Short mmCIF file of C-alpha atoms in Angstrom, two decimals:
data_model
loop_
_atom_site.label_atom_id
_atom_site.label_comp_id
_atom_site.label_asym_id
_atom_site.label_seq_id
_atom_site.Cartn_x
_atom_site.Cartn_y
_atom_site.Cartn_z
CA UNK A 1274 0.01 -0.01 0.00
CA UNK A 1275 2.97 2.29 0.44
CA UNK A 1276 3.05 5.27 -1.97
CA UNK A 1277 -0.06 3.98 -3.73
CA UNK A 1278 -2.81 6.50 -4.47
CA UNK A 1279 -6.56 5.86 -4.82
CA UNK A 1280 -9.17 7.75 -6.80
CA UNK A 1281 -11.64 7.23 -3.98
CA UNK A 1282 -11.99 5.85 -0.44
CA UNK A 1283 -15.38 4.23 0.26
CA UNK A 1284 -16.62 4.90 3.83
CA UNK A 1285 -19.64 3.04 5.23
CA UNK A 1286 -21.02 1.74 8.47
CA UNK A 1287 -20.92 -2.03 8.77
CA UNK A 1288 -24.04 -3.73 10.03
CA UNK A 1289 -23.82 -4.73 13.71
CA UNK A 1290 -25.47 -7.18 16.03
CA UNK A 1291 -28.75 -5.31 16.24
CA UNK A 1292 -29.58 -6.26 12.63
CA UNK A 1293 -31.36 -9.32 11.36
CA UNK A 1294 -30.12 -11.44 8.45
CA UNK A 1295 -31.81 -9.23 5.84
CA UNK A 1296 -30.08 -6.09 7.24
CA UNK A 1297 -26.74 -7.84 7.45
CA UNK A 1298 -26.94 -8.41 3.70
CA UNK A 1299 -26.36 -4.66 3.39
CA UNK A 1300 -22.60 -5.20 3.58
CA UNK A 1301 -22.90 -7.33 0.44
CA UNK A 1302 -24.43 -4.41 -1.42
CA UNK A 1303 -21.57 -2.11 -0.27
CA UNK A 1304 -19.20 -4.53 -1.88
CA UNK A 1305 -21.32 -4.58 -5.07
CA UNK A 1306 -21.28 -0.78 -5.21
CA UNK A 1307 -17.55 -0.67 -4.65
CA UNK A 1308 -16.92 -3.06 -7.53
CA UNK A 1309 -19.32 -1.20 -9.87
CA UNK A 1310 -17.93 2.21 -8.97
CA UNK A 1311 -14.35 0.99 -9.36
CA UNK A 1312 -15.09 -0.28 -12.89
CA UNK A 1313 -16.81 2.97 -13.91
CA UNK A 1314 -14.07 5.22 -12.52
CA UNK A 1315 -11.33 3.07 -14.03
CA UNK A 1316 -13.04 3.36 -17.43
CA UNK A 1317 -13.31 7.13 -17.16
CA UNK A 1318 -9.69 7.60 -16.00
CA UNK A 1319 -8.26 4.94 -18.26
CA UNK A 1320 -6.74 3.09 -15.39
CA UNK A 1321 -5.03 -0.21 -16.25
CA UNK A 1322 -7.00 -3.29 -15.13
CA UNK A 1323 -4.27 -4.43 -12.70
CA UNK A 1324 -4.15 -1.12 -10.77
CA UNK A 1325 -6.48 -0.48 -7.89
CA UNK A 1326 -8.83 2.47 -8.32
CA UNK A 1327 -10.63 2.66 -5.00
CA UNK A 1328 -10.25 1.37 -1.44
CA UNK A 1329 -12.53 0.06 1.26
CA UNK A 1330 -11.84 -1.96 4.35
CA UNK A 1331 -12.62 -5.37 2.85
CA UNK A 1332 -9.34 -5.07 0.89
CA UNK A 1333 -7.28 -5.23 4.11
CA UNK A 1334 -5.76 -8.72 4.49
CA UNK A 1335 -6.36 -10.60 7.80
CA UNK A 1336 -3.67 -9.93 10.39
CA UNK A 1337 -2.92 -6.39 9.28
CA UNK A 1338 -3.21 -3.29 11.46
CA UNK A 1339 -6.69 -2.20 10.21
CA UNK A 1340 -6.57 1.24 11.71
CA UNK A 1341 -3.09 1.99 10.31
CA UNK A 1342 -4.03 0.71 6.83
CA UNK A 1343 -7.27 2.74 6.82
CA UNK A 1344 -5.45 5.89 7.88
CA UNK A 1345 -2.88 5.41 5.12
CA UNK A 1346 -5.62 4.85 2.52
CA UNK A 1347 -7.51 7.96 3.64
CA UNK A 1348 -4.27 9.90 3.24
CA UNK A 1349 -3.79 8.46 -0.25
CA UNK A 1350 -7.28 8.99 -1.66
CA UNK A 1351 -8.33 11.95 -3.80
CA UNK A 1352 -12.08 11.56 -2.99
CA UNK A 1353 -13.93 10.40 0.07
CA UNK A 1354 -17.19 8.72 -0.92
CA UNK A 1355 -19.40 8.45 2.21
CA UNK A 1356 -22.40 6.18 2.21
CA UNK A 1357 -24.80 8.16 4.46
CA UNK A 1358 -27.39 6.37 6.52
CA UNK A 1359 -28.74 6.62 10.01
CA UNK A 1360 -26.31 3.91 11.04
CA UNK A 1361 -23.36 5.82 9.46
CA UNK A 1362 -23.86 8.78 11.76
CA UNK A 1363 -24.19 6.42 14.74
CA UNK A 1364 -20.94 4.60 14.03
CA UNK A 1365 -17.97 6.00 15.88
CA UNK A 1366 -15.55 4.29 13.46
CA UNK A 1367 -17.26 5.70 10.36
CA UNK A 1368 -17.38 9.17 11.84
CA UNK A 1369 -13.70 8.97 12.74
CA UNK A 1370 -12.91 8.13 9.11
CA UNK A 1371 -14.95 11.12 7.95
CA UNK A 1372 -13.34 13.42 10.52
CA UNK A 1373 -9.88 12.28 9.50
CA UNK A 1374 -10.58 13.16 5.84
CA UNK A 1375 -12.15 16.48 6.78
CA UNK A 1376 -9.00 17.42 8.70
CA UNK A 1377 -7.07 16.67 5.57
CA UNK A 1378 -9.39 18.88 3.51
CA UNK A 1379 -9.02 21.73 6.01
CA UNK A 1380 -5.29 21.75 5.32
CA UNK A 1381 -5.96 21.81 1.58
CA UNK A 1382 -8.63 24.54 1.98
CA UNK A 1383 -11.30 22.61 0.11
CA UNK A 1384 -14.46 20.59 0.83
CA UNK A 1385 -15.45 19.41 -2.64
CA UNK A 1386 -13.49 16.15 -2.34
CA UNK A 1387 -15.99 14.73 0.18
CA UNK A 1388 -18.75 13.20 -1.95
CA UNK A 1389 -21.75 12.04 0.09
CA UNK A 1390 -24.21 9.46 -1.10
CA UNK A 1391 -27.69 8.78 0.32
CA UNK A 1392 -27.16 5.10 0.95
CA UNK A 1393 -30.31 4.44 2.96
CA UNK A 1394 -33.21 6.88 3.72
CA UNK A 1395 -33.36 8.57 7.06
CA UNK A 1396 -36.47 8.89 9.26
CA UNK A 1397 -35.58 12.55 9.41
CA UNK A 1398 -33.12 14.41 7.22
CA UNK A 1399 -32.76 17.43 9.46
CA UNK A 1400 -29.23 18.41 10.39
CA UNK A 1401 -27.58 15.87 8.09
CA UNK A 1402 -24.32 17.38 6.84
CA UNK A 1403 -23.76 17.60 3.09
CA UNK A 1404 -27.37 16.63 2.53
CA UNK A 1405 -27.71 18.88 -0.45
CA UNK A 1406 -24.89 17.30 -2.51
CA UNK A 1407 -26.06 13.85 -1.51
CA UNK A 1408 -29.53 14.51 -2.83
CA UNK A 1409 -28.32 16.36 -5.92
CA UNK A 1410 -26.71 13.14 -7.06
CA UNK A 1411 -30.19 11.81 -7.65
CA UNK A 1412 -31.76 14.79 -9.43
CA UNK A 1413 -34.57 13.50 -11.66
CA UNK A 1414 -34.45 10.10 -10.03
CA UNK A 1415 -37.12 10.21 -7.28
CA UNK A 1416 -36.50 6.59 -6.44
CA UNK A 1417 -33.09 7.54 -5.12
CA UNK A 1418 -34.46 9.92 -2.42
CA UNK A 1419 -37.11 7.36 -1.53
CA UNK A 1420 -34.94 4.26 -1.33
CA UNK A 1421 -31.32 5.40 -1.20
CA UNK A 1422 -28.66 4.02 -3.50
CA UNK A 1423 -28.67 0.70 -1.64
CA UNK A 1424 -32.30 0.21 -2.46
CA UNK A 1425 -31.63 0.89 -6.16
CA UNK A 1426 -28.68 -1.47 -6.07
CA UNK A 1427 -30.46 -4.42 -4.50
CA UNK A 1428 -33.79 -4.29 -6.46
CA UNK A 1429 -33.75 -5.33 -10.10
CA UNK A 1430 -36.71 -3.11 -10.89
CA UNK A 1431 -34.51 -0.06 -10.17
CA UNK A 1432 -31.53 -1.25 -12.23
CA UNK A 1433 -31.79 1.65 -14.67
CA UNK A 1434 -32.09 4.25 -11.95
CA UNK A 1435 -29.12 2.67 -10.16
CA UNK A 1436 -26.97 2.95 -13.26
CA UNK A 1437 -27.87 6.62 -13.72
CA UNK A 1438 -26.84 7.50 -10.17
CA UNK A 1439 -23.75 5.29 -10.33
CA UNK A 1440 -22.60 6.92 -13.54
CA UNK A 1441 -23.04 10.42 -12.03
CA UNK A 1442 -21.07 9.38 -8.93
CA UNK A 1443 -18.30 7.94 -11.09
CA UNK A 1444 -18.08 11.13 -13.18
CA UNK A 1445 -17.94 13.23 -10.04
CA UNK A 1446 -15.06 11.14 -8.68
CA UNK A 1447 -13.19 11.15 -12.01
CA UNK A 1448 -13.63 14.93 -12.49
CA UNK A 1449 -12.09 15.69 -9.11
CA UNK A 1450 -9.14 13.28 -9.71
CA UNK A 1451 -8.46 14.82 -13.11
CA UNK A 1452 -8.94 18.49 -12.26
CA UNK A 1453 -8.27 18.87 -8.51
CA UNK A 1454 -6.15 15.98 -7.20
CA UNK A 1455 -5.30 16.08 -3.53
CA UNK A 1456 -1.69 16.04 -2.34
CA UNK A 1457 -0.94 12.91 -0.35
CA UNK A 1458 -1.03 13.20 3.41
CA UNK A 1459 1.17 10.96 5.62
CA UNK A 1460 -0.13 12.29 8.87
CA UNK A 1461 -3.69 11.02 8.91
CA UNK A 1462 -4.83 9.80 12.32
CA UNK A 1463 -8.05 8.03 13.23
CA UNK A 1464 -9.57 8.85 16.56
CA UNK A 1465 -9.98 6.03 19.10
CA UNK A 1466 -13.42 4.80 18.20
CA UNK A 1467 -13.72 3.07 21.62
CA UNK A 1468 -13.72 6.38 23.33
CA UNK A 1469 -16.67 7.63 21.28
CA UNK A 1470 -18.97 4.66 21.93
CA UNK A 1471 -21.34 4.38 24.80
CA UNK A 1472 -22.49 1.17 26.41
CA UNK A 1473 -20.73 -1.82 27.96
CA UNK A 1474 -17.15 -2.42 26.85
CA UNK A 1475 -16.04 -5.73 25.40
CA UNK A 1476 -13.18 -7.04 27.58
CA UNK A 1477 -10.54 -8.95 25.74
CA UNK A 1478 -8.59 -10.98 28.31
CA UNK A 1479 -5.49 -13.06 27.76
CA UNK A 1480 -4.40 -16.29 29.42
CA UNK A 1481 -1.05 -17.46 28.15
CA UNK A 1482 2.32 -18.70 29.38
CA UNK A 1483 3.88 -16.25 31.88
CA UNK A 1484 7.11 -15.09 30.18
CA UNK A 1485 7.51 -11.97 32.32
CA UNK A 1486 6.30 -9.79 29.39
CA UNK A 1487 3.07 -7.91 28.98
CA UNK A 1488 0.43 -10.53 28.00
CA UNK A 1489 -1.21 -7.99 25.64
CA UNK A 1490 1.90 -8.39 23.41
CA UNK A 1491 1.11 -12.04 22.77
CA UNK A 1492 1.42 -13.11 19.13
CA UNK A 1493 0.13 -16.66 18.70
CA UNK A 1494 0.44 -16.61 14.88
CA UNK A 1495 3.87 -16.50 13.24
CA UNK A 1496 2.60 -15.01 9.99
CA UNK A 1497 0.56 -12.17 11.50
CA UNK A 1498 2.17 -8.85 10.54
CA UNK A 1499 -0.23 -6.50 12.32
CA UNK A 1500 -0.54 -5.53 15.96
CA UNK A 1501 -0.68 -8.15 18.73
CA UNK A 1502 -3.73 -10.39 18.47
CA UNK A 1503 -5.67 -8.77 21.36
CA UNK A 1504 -5.50 -5.34 19.68
CA UNK A 1505 -6.38 -6.77 16.33
CA UNK A 1506 -9.54 -8.20 17.89
CA UNK A 1507 -10.26 -4.87 19.61
CA UNK A 1508 -10.11 -3.20 16.20
CA UNK A 1509 -12.61 -5.70 14.79
CA UNK A 1510 -14.99 -4.97 17.65
CA UNK A 1511 -14.62 -1.20 17.27
CA UNK A 1512 -15.20 -1.51 13.52
CA UNK A 1513 -18.52 -3.11 14.37
CA UNK A 1514 -19.38 -0.18 16.64
CA UNK A 1515 -18.49 -1.70 20.02
CA UNK A 1516 -16.15 -0.32 22.59
CA UNK A 1517 -13.31 -2.67 23.59
CA UNK A 1518 -10.51 -2.96 26.08
CA UNK A 1519 -7.62 -5.34 26.54
CA UNK A 1520 -7.10 -6.72 30.07
CA UNK A 1521 -4.70 -9.15 31.79
CA UNK A 1522 -6.68 -12.00 33.24
CA UNK A 1523 -4.07 -12.46 35.95
CA UNK A 1524 -4.14 -8.80 37.08
CA UNK A 1525 -7.49 -8.52 38.80
CA UNK A 1526 -9.79 -8.67 35.79
CA UNK A 1527 -12.68 -10.18 37.73
CA UNK A 1528 -14.61 -6.90 38.02
CA UNK A 1529 -14.15 -6.17 34.34
CA UNK A 1530 -15.45 -9.60 33.29
CA UNK A 1531 -18.49 -9.15 35.51
CA UNK A 1532 -19.30 -5.74 34.04
CA UNK A 1533 -19.54 -6.53 30.35
CA UNK A 1534 -19.17 -9.02 27.52
CA UNK A 1535 -15.76 -10.71 27.31
CA UNK A 1536 -13.55 -12.84 25.15
CA UNK A 1537 -10.77 -14.88 26.86
CA UNK A 1538 -7.83 -15.59 24.52
CA UNK A 1539 -6.31 -18.85 25.73
CA UNK A 1540 -2.96 -20.41 24.90
CA UNK A 1541 -3.88 -24.12 24.81
CA UNK A 1542 -0.24 -25.05 25.43
CA UNK A 1543 -0.57 -23.45 28.86
CA UNK A 1544 -3.61 -25.49 29.90
CA UNK A 1545 -2.70 -28.84 28.33
CA UNK A 1546 -2.28 -31.34 31.17
CA UNK A 1547 -2.99 -28.78 33.90
CA UNK A 1548 -4.70 -29.88 37.07
CA UNK A 1549 -7.83 -28.06 38.21
CA UNK A 1550 -5.88 -26.22 40.89
CA UNK A 1551 -3.86 -24.37 38.22
CA UNK A 1552 -4.87 -21.64 35.75
CA UNK A 1553 -7.92 -23.67 34.77
CA UNK A 1554 -9.39 -23.35 38.29
CA UNK A 1555 -8.72 -19.63 38.28
CA UNK A 1556 -10.45 -19.26 34.93
CA UNK A 1557 -13.54 -21.09 36.37
CA UNK A 1558 -14.28 -18.04 38.54
CA UNK A 1559 -14.64 -15.80 35.46
CA UNK A 1560 -16.84 -18.04 33.28
CA UNK A 1561 -20.03 -16.00 33.24
CA UNK A 1562 -22.45 -16.81 30.42
CA UNK A 1563 -21.21 -13.82 28.48
CA UNK A 1564 -17.54 -14.79 28.71
CA UNK A 1565 -16.38 -16.78 25.65
CA UNK A 1566 -13.14 -18.75 25.80
CA UNK A 1567 -11.21 -18.92 22.55
CA UNK A 1568 -8.28 -21.28 21.95
CA UNK A 1569 -5.58 -19.59 19.83
CA UNK A 1570 -3.00 -21.93 18.32
CA UNK A 1571 -0.98 -21.72 15.15
CA UNK A 1572 -1.56 -24.69 12.83
CA UNK A 1573 1.82 -23.91 11.24
CA UNK A 1574 3.58 -24.36 14.62
CA UNK A 1575 5.63 -27.62 14.56
CA UNK A 1576 4.06 -28.53 17.91
CA UNK A 1577 0.63 -28.44 16.27
CA UNK A 1578 1.62 -31.01 13.68
CA UNK A 1579 2.79 -33.29 16.48
CA UNK A 1580 0.00 -32.97 19.00
CA UNK A 1581 -2.16 -29.98 18.18
CA UNK A 1582 -5.48 -31.74 17.57
CA UNK A 1583 -5.07 -33.80 20.77
CA UNK A 1584 -4.18 -30.66 22.74
CA UNK A 1585 -7.20 -28.70 21.49
CA UNK A 1586 -9.48 -31.64 22.31
CA UNK A 1587 -7.95 -32.06 25.77
CA UNK A 1588 -8.24 -28.35 26.63
CA UNK A 1589 -11.79 -28.16 25.20
CA UNK A 1590 -12.87 -31.01 27.46
CA UNK A 1591 -11.30 -29.40 30.48
CA UNK A 1592 -12.99 -26.08 29.78
CA UNK A 1593 -16.32 -27.85 29.41
CA UNK A 1594 -15.73 -29.58 32.72
CA UNK A 1595 -15.58 -26.17 34.52
CA UNK A 1596 -18.70 -24.82 32.85
CA UNK A 1597 -17.65 -23.31 29.51
CA UNK A 1598 -20.59 -23.69 27.15
CA UNK A 1599 -18.95 -22.79 23.84
CA UNK A 1600 -15.25 -23.03 23.04
CA UNK A 1601 -13.91 -21.93 19.64
CA UNK A 1602 -10.42 -22.87 18.38
CA UNK A 1603 -8.89 -20.34 16.02
CA UNK A 1604 -5.89 -21.75 14.18
CA UNK A 1605 -4.73 -18.84 11.91
CA UNK A 1606 -5.37 -15.19 11.29
CA UNK A 1607 -7.83 -15.95 8.53
CA UNK A 1608 -10.02 -17.81 10.99
CA UNK A 1609 -9.78 -14.84 13.38
CA UNK A 1610 -10.95 -12.45 10.63
CA UNK A 1611 -13.77 -14.82 9.52
CA UNK A 1612 -15.22 -15.78 12.93
CA UNK A 1613 -14.43 -12.88 15.18
CA UNK A 1614 -17.32 -10.55 14.21
CA UNK A 1615 -19.75 -13.40 15.00
CA UNK A 1616 -17.98 -14.14 18.33
CA UNK A 1617 -17.98 -10.46 19.38
CA UNK A 1618 -21.71 -10.22 18.55
CA UNK A 1619 -22.51 -13.40 20.40
CA UNK A 1620 -20.69 -12.18 23.56
CA UNK A 1621 -22.69 -8.95 23.50
CA UNK A 1622 -25.96 -10.81 22.96
CA UNK A 1623 -25.21 -13.13 25.86
CA UNK A 1624 -24.47 -10.14 28.14
CA UNK A 1625 -27.66 -8.27 27.06
CA UNK A 1626 -29.83 -11.36 27.41
CA UNK A 1627 -28.54 -12.47 30.80
CA UNK A 1628 -26.69 -9.86 32.87
CA UNK A 1629 -28.57 -6.76 31.69
CA UNK A 1630 -31.95 -8.46 31.56
CA UNK A 1631 -31.51 -9.74 35.10
CA UNK A 1632 -30.50 -6.31 36.49
CA UNK A 1633 -33.02 -4.98 39.04
CA UNK A 1634 -35.31 -2.25 37.83
CA UNK A 1635 -34.57 1.22 39.09
CA UNK A 1636 -36.67 2.53 41.92
CA UNK A 1637 -39.10 5.09 40.51
CA UNK A 1638 -38.35 8.59 41.59
CA UNK A 1639 -41.08 10.98 42.78
CA UNK A 1640 -42.09 13.88 40.54
CA UNK A 1641 -44.72 16.58 40.95
CA UNK A 1642 -47.29 16.95 38.21
CA UNK A 1643 -50.38 19.12 38.25
CA UNK A 1644 -49.97 19.63 41.99
CA UNK A 1645 -50.18 15.90 42.80
CA UNK A 1646 -47.36 13.57 43.82
CA UNK A 1647 -46.80 11.14 40.98
CA UNK A 1648 -44.45 8.31 40.30
CA UNK A 1649 -42.48 8.50 37.06
CA UNK A 1650 -39.98 5.70 36.33
CA UNK A 1651 -36.60 6.84 35.05
CA UNK A 1652 -35.79 5.45 31.61
CA UNK A 1653 -32.22 4.38 31.11
CA UNK A 1654 -30.84 4.69 27.62
CA UNK A 1655 -28.56 1.99 26.39
CA UNK A 1656 -26.41 2.12 23.33
CA UNK A 1657 -27.47 -1.26 22.10
#
């Protein structure tokens, strides 16, 4: 990615745990738009087929530092195409991408390089930034304002309208690239999305061999070039719109694991053959229903070829014996990238369905209304 430039950066809000299967299909339509827009822009700019035209997060290989790669791509893109939806403006990560590009535009004294798209209609369009340019993209296409570009993309009956808006978007991107290219920025920084998200934090705890080093630096996969695994998982959670924190299971993490959903990253070589009075017994105290143990082992490790399957089976059985309901082995960075969104979502659902559902209701506080003493329950807002 070094020294590579992009005609456009596609920014969108991934679908989170609150969505059903139909809504989660929205991410598929983002990918469809990205491919269609890349082809149109490449045709207009005459870009060779082997050269990338645009960028979005699905192009980042597993094991990379997602935040660093996104920041670099935002600094190398001439146009920022933002897929506006109600979810977009509720996503801390998406808004941090937008804010990073806007800071870049402030230095260049321009705003025209941010190209908004109405991706999904809003219940209310008041106070939506850049609403005018987003709607102008669909002038003469009323179906665009009614359904958003995603609706046109996913419904065959609107194929012609989709092509009209897509072509306009591609021309807008190509015109900016040809007539007002942005100088590359190497100082783009994304805000910490976790600090912008309300609600319970996902704890990522680590249980591995005590080497005297910080457990959060653990790297179970030899071919992973990005940050330590715990921080890679935290980035996946934040990209989904959740707050996350990395904790050391041995350093008084009990309160943290009681307070919110948690993933425990376990080195199976530590627990193999352990008696119940060792780390396994300590782990038993933390196994709330919303705490998910994950076994991280590298299938390319010579030890795994010798006894890896037997070790995973042994540790799985031991974890089940102390009350762990679901144990997931993850044997390479590709499996982490594939399964981690589902595991994060499941941990949150378990926490919401058990701990939060079982929390005692707040005592109603007295209020005065119309001169009479009345009881009005306080409503607590939750992020998700």
